[in-house]
């Protein structure tokens, strides 16, 4: 395909190439962004990831999530799933609204970049949402852009400490899986 005699590549082709060629985090961030904006679909990308050299791209495509709205969310989601936690993205909770992530059905994880959370109005709104979440039996953990930039070990440590430090409510429960519990304890010490 060309436009004014210049070659044009489809978004699906760009994402497929990124999934094969970039490092894992960057590749999945690119794919999540394109999927979230509706520039392409997992089906379109999957059709291009054929052959043995595309196996890595197919594996990475399975890790994408169109509900992730930023690289902060993508990195956090991947870090938490890496230790076996169940992570849902873009979950709407009554009285709270849409949250970035719901972990193990009770821990809300928000990734607050400065761009969208620096105004007085947004600061107040974020606190109101946290209060509503607590009233509904949820616990909110807010990670800053700096928390996420500090790396996956730091992300897991913050969330693991929340898991291990809470669990006083009958609604809240630690994972029953001993492997996940070992991972949480290890991450909390990082």
GROMACS .gro file of N, CA and C in nm, residues 127-189:
model
  189
  127UNK      N    1  -0.904   1.095   4.603
  127UNK     CA    2  -0.927   1.063   4.745
  127UNK      C    3  -1.071   1.023   4.769
  128UNK      N    4  -1.165   1.091   4.704
  128UNK     CA    5  -1.305   1.055   4.717
  128UNK      C    6  -1.327   0.911   4.669
  129UNK      N    7  -1.267   0.876   4.558
  129UNK     CA    8  -1.280   0.740   4.506
  129UNK      C    9  -1.221   0.638   4.603
  130UNK      N   10  -1.107   0.671   4.663
  130UNK     CA   11  -1.046   0.580   4.761
  130UNK      C   12  -1.138   0.559   4.881
  131UNK      N   13  -1.203   0.666   4.925
  131UNK     CA   14  -1.296   0.656   5.038
  131UNK      C   15  -1.416   0.568   5.002
  132UNK      N   16  -1.468   0.586   4.883
  132UNK     CA   17  -1.581   0.502   4.837
  132UNK      C   18  -1.538   0.356   4.825
  133UNK      N   19  -1.418   0.334   4.778
  133UNK     CA   20  -1.367   0.197   4.766
  133UNK      C   21  -1.359   0.131   4.903
  134UNK      N   22  -1.304   0.202   5.001
  134UNK     CA   23  -1.295   0.146   5.136
  134UNK      C   24  -1.433   0.117   5.193
  135UNK      N   25  -1.527   0.206   5.168
  135UNK     CA   26  -1.664   0.184   5.217
  135UNK      C   27  -1.725   0.060   5.153
  136UNK      N   28  -1.681   0.027   5.033
  136UNK     CA   29  -1.731  -0.092   4.964
  136UNK      C   30  -1.651  -0.218   4.993
  137UNK      N   31  -1.554  -0.208   5.083
  137UNK     CA   32  -1.476  -0.327   5.119
  137UNK      C   33  -1.354  -0.350   5.033
  138UNK      N   34  -1.315  -0.251   4.955
  138UNK     CA   35  -1.195  -0.261   4.872
  138UNK      C   36  -1.083  -0.178   4.935
  139UNK      N   37  -0.962  -0.214   4.905
  139UNK     CA   38  -0.847  -0.137   4.949
  139UNK      C   39  -0.778  -0.085   4.824
  140UNK      N   40  -0.745   0.044   4.824
  140UNK     CA   41  -0.678   0.104   4.709
  140UNK      C   42  -0.531   0.129   4.739
  141UNK      N   43  -0.448   0.094   4.645
  141UNK     CA   44  -0.305   0.124   4.649
  141UNK      C   45  -0.275   0.210   4.528
  142UNK      N   46  -0.216   0.327   4.552
  142UNK     CA   47  -0.182   0.418   4.442
  142UNK      C   48  -0.032   0.416   4.419
  143UNK      N   49   0.005   0.375   4.299
  143UNK     CA   50   0.145   0.377   4.259
  143UNK      C   51   0.170   0.503   4.177
  144UNK      N   52   0.275   0.575   4.209
  144UNK     CA   53   0.312   0.692   4.131
  144UNK      C   54   0.390   0.648   4.008
  145UNK      N   55   0.408   0.740   3.916
  145UNK     CA   56   0.492   0.712   3.801
  145UNK      C   57   0.633   0.671   3.844
  146UNK      N   58   0.682   0.733   3.952
  146UNK     CA   59   0.816   0.698   4.003
  146UNK      C   60   0.818   0.558   4.062
  147UNK      N   61   0.709   0.517   4.127
  147UNK     CA   62   0.701   0.379   4.179
  147UNK      C   63   0.715   0.280   4.064
  148UNK      N   64   0.642   0.304   3.957
  148UNK     CA   65   0.645   0.212   3.843
  148UNK      C   66   0.782   0.216   3.776
  149UNK      N   67   0.839   0.335   3.762
  149UNK     CA   68   0.971   0.349   3.699
  149UNK      C   69   1.079   0.280   3.782
  150UNK      N   70   1.056   0.264   3.912
  150UNK     CA   71   1.155   0.197   3.998
  150UNK      C   72   1.168   0.049   3.965
  151UNK      N   73   1.075  -0.006   3.890
  151UNK     CA   74   1.088  -0.143   3.841
  151UNK      C   75   0.987  -0.240   3.897
  152UNK      N   76   0.988  -0.357   3.834
  152UNK     CA   77   0.892  -0.461   3.867
  152UNK      C   78   0.906  -0.508   4.012
  153UNK      N   79   1.028  -0.520   4.061
  153UNK     CA   80   1.047  -0.565   4.199
  153UNK      C   81   0.983  -0.466   4.297
  154UNK      N   82   0.997  -0.338   4.270
  154UNK     CA   83   0.937  -0.236   4.358
  154UNK      C   84   0.785  -0.243   4.351
  155UNK      N   85   0.731  -0.257   4.231
  155UNK     CA   86   0.585  -0.269   4.215
  155UNK      C   87   0.534  -0.387   4.296
  156UNK      N   88   0.598  -0.502   4.278
  156UNK     CA   89   0.555  -0.623   4.349
  156UNK      C   90   0.570  -0.606   4.500
  157UNK      N   91   0.674  -0.539   4.543
  157UNK     CA   92   0.696  -0.517   4.686
  157UNK      C   93   0.584  -0.434   4.748
  158UNK      N   94   0.548  -0.324   4.683
  158UNK     CA   95   0.441  -0.238   4.735
  158UNK      C   96   0.310  -0.317   4.745
  159UNK      N   97   0.276  -0.389   4.639
  159UNK     CA   98   0.150  -0.464   4.638
  159UNK      C   99   0.156  -0.582   4.736
  160UNK      N  100   0.268  -0.651   4.741
  160UNK     CA  101   0.282  -0.764   4.834
  160UNK      C  102   0.267  -0.718   4.978
  161UNK      N  103   0.327  -0.604   5.011
  161UNK     CA  104   0.314  -0.552   5.148
  161UNK      C  105   0.170  -0.516   5.180
  162UNK      N  106   0.096  -0.467   5.080
  162UNK     CA  107  -0.047  -0.439   5.102
  162UNK      C  108  -0.122  -0.568   5.130
  163UNK      N  109  -0.095  -0.673   5.053
  163UNK     CA  110  -0.161  -0.802   5.075
  163UNK      C  111  -0.130  -0.855   5.214
  164UNK      N  112  -0.004  -0.855   5.249
  164UNK     CA  113   0.038  -0.916   5.374
  164UNK      C  114   0.004  -0.831   5.496
  165UNK      N  115  -0.017  -0.702   5.476
  165UNK     CA  116  -0.047  -0.613   5.588
  165UNK      C  117  -0.195  -0.593   5.612
  166UNK      N  118  -0.277  -0.637   5.516
  166UNK     CA  119  -0.421  -0.618   5.530
  166UNK      C  120  -0.484  -0.750   5.573
  167UNK      N  121  -0.595  -0.790   5.522
  167UNK     CA  122  -0.664  -0.916   5.551
  167UNK      C  123  -0.730  -0.918   5.689
  168UNK      N  124  -0.778  -0.805   5.738
  168UNK     CA  125  -0.851  -0.801   5.865
  168UNK      C  126  -1.002  -0.810   5.843
  169UNK      N  127  -1.045  -0.780   5.724
  169UNK     CA  128  -1.188  -0.782   5.692
  169UNK      C  129  -1.228  -0.921   5.646
  170UNK      N  130  -1.353  -0.958   5.672
  170UNK     CA  131  -1.400  -1.088   5.625
  170UNK      C  132  -1.409  -1.090   5.473
  171UNK      N  133  -1.419  -0.974   5.410
  171UNK     CA  134  -1.424  -0.967   5.263
  171UNK      C  135  -1.286  -0.991   5.203
  172UNK      N  136  -1.182  -0.959   5.277
  172UNK     CA  137  -1.047  -0.968   5.225
  172UNK      C  138  -0.984  -1.101   5.262
  173UNK      N  139  -0.910  -1.158   5.169
  173UNK     CA  140  -0.844  -1.285   5.196
  173UNK      C  141  -0.716  -1.294   5.115
  174UNK      N  142  -0.617  -1.352   5.176
  174UNK     CA  143  -0.493  -1.377   5.104
  174UNK      C  144  -0.512  -1.495   5.011
  175UNK      N  145  -0.437  -1.503   4.904
  175UNK     CA  146  -0.449  -1.617   4.814
  175UNK      C  147  -0.422  -1.748   4.888
  176UNK      N  148  -0.498  -1.851   4.857
  176UNK     CA  149  -0.480  -1.980   4.923
  176UNK      C  150  -0.364  -2.059   4.863
  177UNK      N  151  -0.323  -2.022   4.746
  177UNK     CA  152  -0.214  -2.091   4.677
  177UNK      C  153  -0.082  -2.066   4.750
  178UNK      N  154  -0.017  -2.172   4.803
  178UNK     CA  155   0.108  -2.153   4.877
  178UNK      C  156   0.219  -2.092   4.791
  179UNK      N  157   0.220  -2.122   4.663
  179UNK     CA  158   0.321  -2.065   4.573
  179UNK      C  159   0.307  -1.915   4.561
  180UNK      N  160   0.183  -1.869   4.549
  180UNK     CA  161   0.160  -1.724   4.542
  180UNK      C  162   0.198  -1.659   4.674
  181UNK      N  163   0.165  -1.724   4.786
  181UNK     CA  164   0.200  -1.668   4.917
  181UNK      C  165   0.352  -1.655   4.932
  182UNK      N  166   0.425  -1.757   4.887
  182UNK     CA  167   0.572  -1.748   4.891
  182UNK      C  168   0.619  -1.630   4.807
  183UNK      N  169   0.560  -1.615   4.688
  183UNK     CA  170   0.598  -1.503   4.600
  183UNK      C  171   0.568  -1.369   4.666
  184UNK      N  172   0.453  -1.359   4.733
  184UNK     CA  173   0.417  -1.233   4.800
  184UNK      C  174   0.515  -1.201   4.912
  185UNK      N  175   0.548  -1.301   4.994
  185UNK     CA  176   0.642  -1.278   5.105
  185UNK      C  177   0.779  -1.236   5.052
  186UNK      N  178   0.821  -1.302   4.946
  186UNK     CA  179   0.951  -1.268   4.886
  186UNK      C  180   0.948  -1.127   4.830
  187UNK      N  181   0.841  -1.092   4.759
  187UNK     CA  182   0.831  -0.958   4.700
  187UNK      C  183   0.822  -0.850   4.807
  188UNK      N  184   0.758  -0.880   4.920
  188UNK     CA  185   0.745  -0.781   5.028
  188UNK      C  186   0.879  -0.747   5.091
  189UNK      N  187   0.973  -0.838   5.082
  189UNK     CA  188   1.105  -0.815   5.141
  189UNK      C  189   1.199  -0.742   5.046
   0.00000   0.00000   0.00000
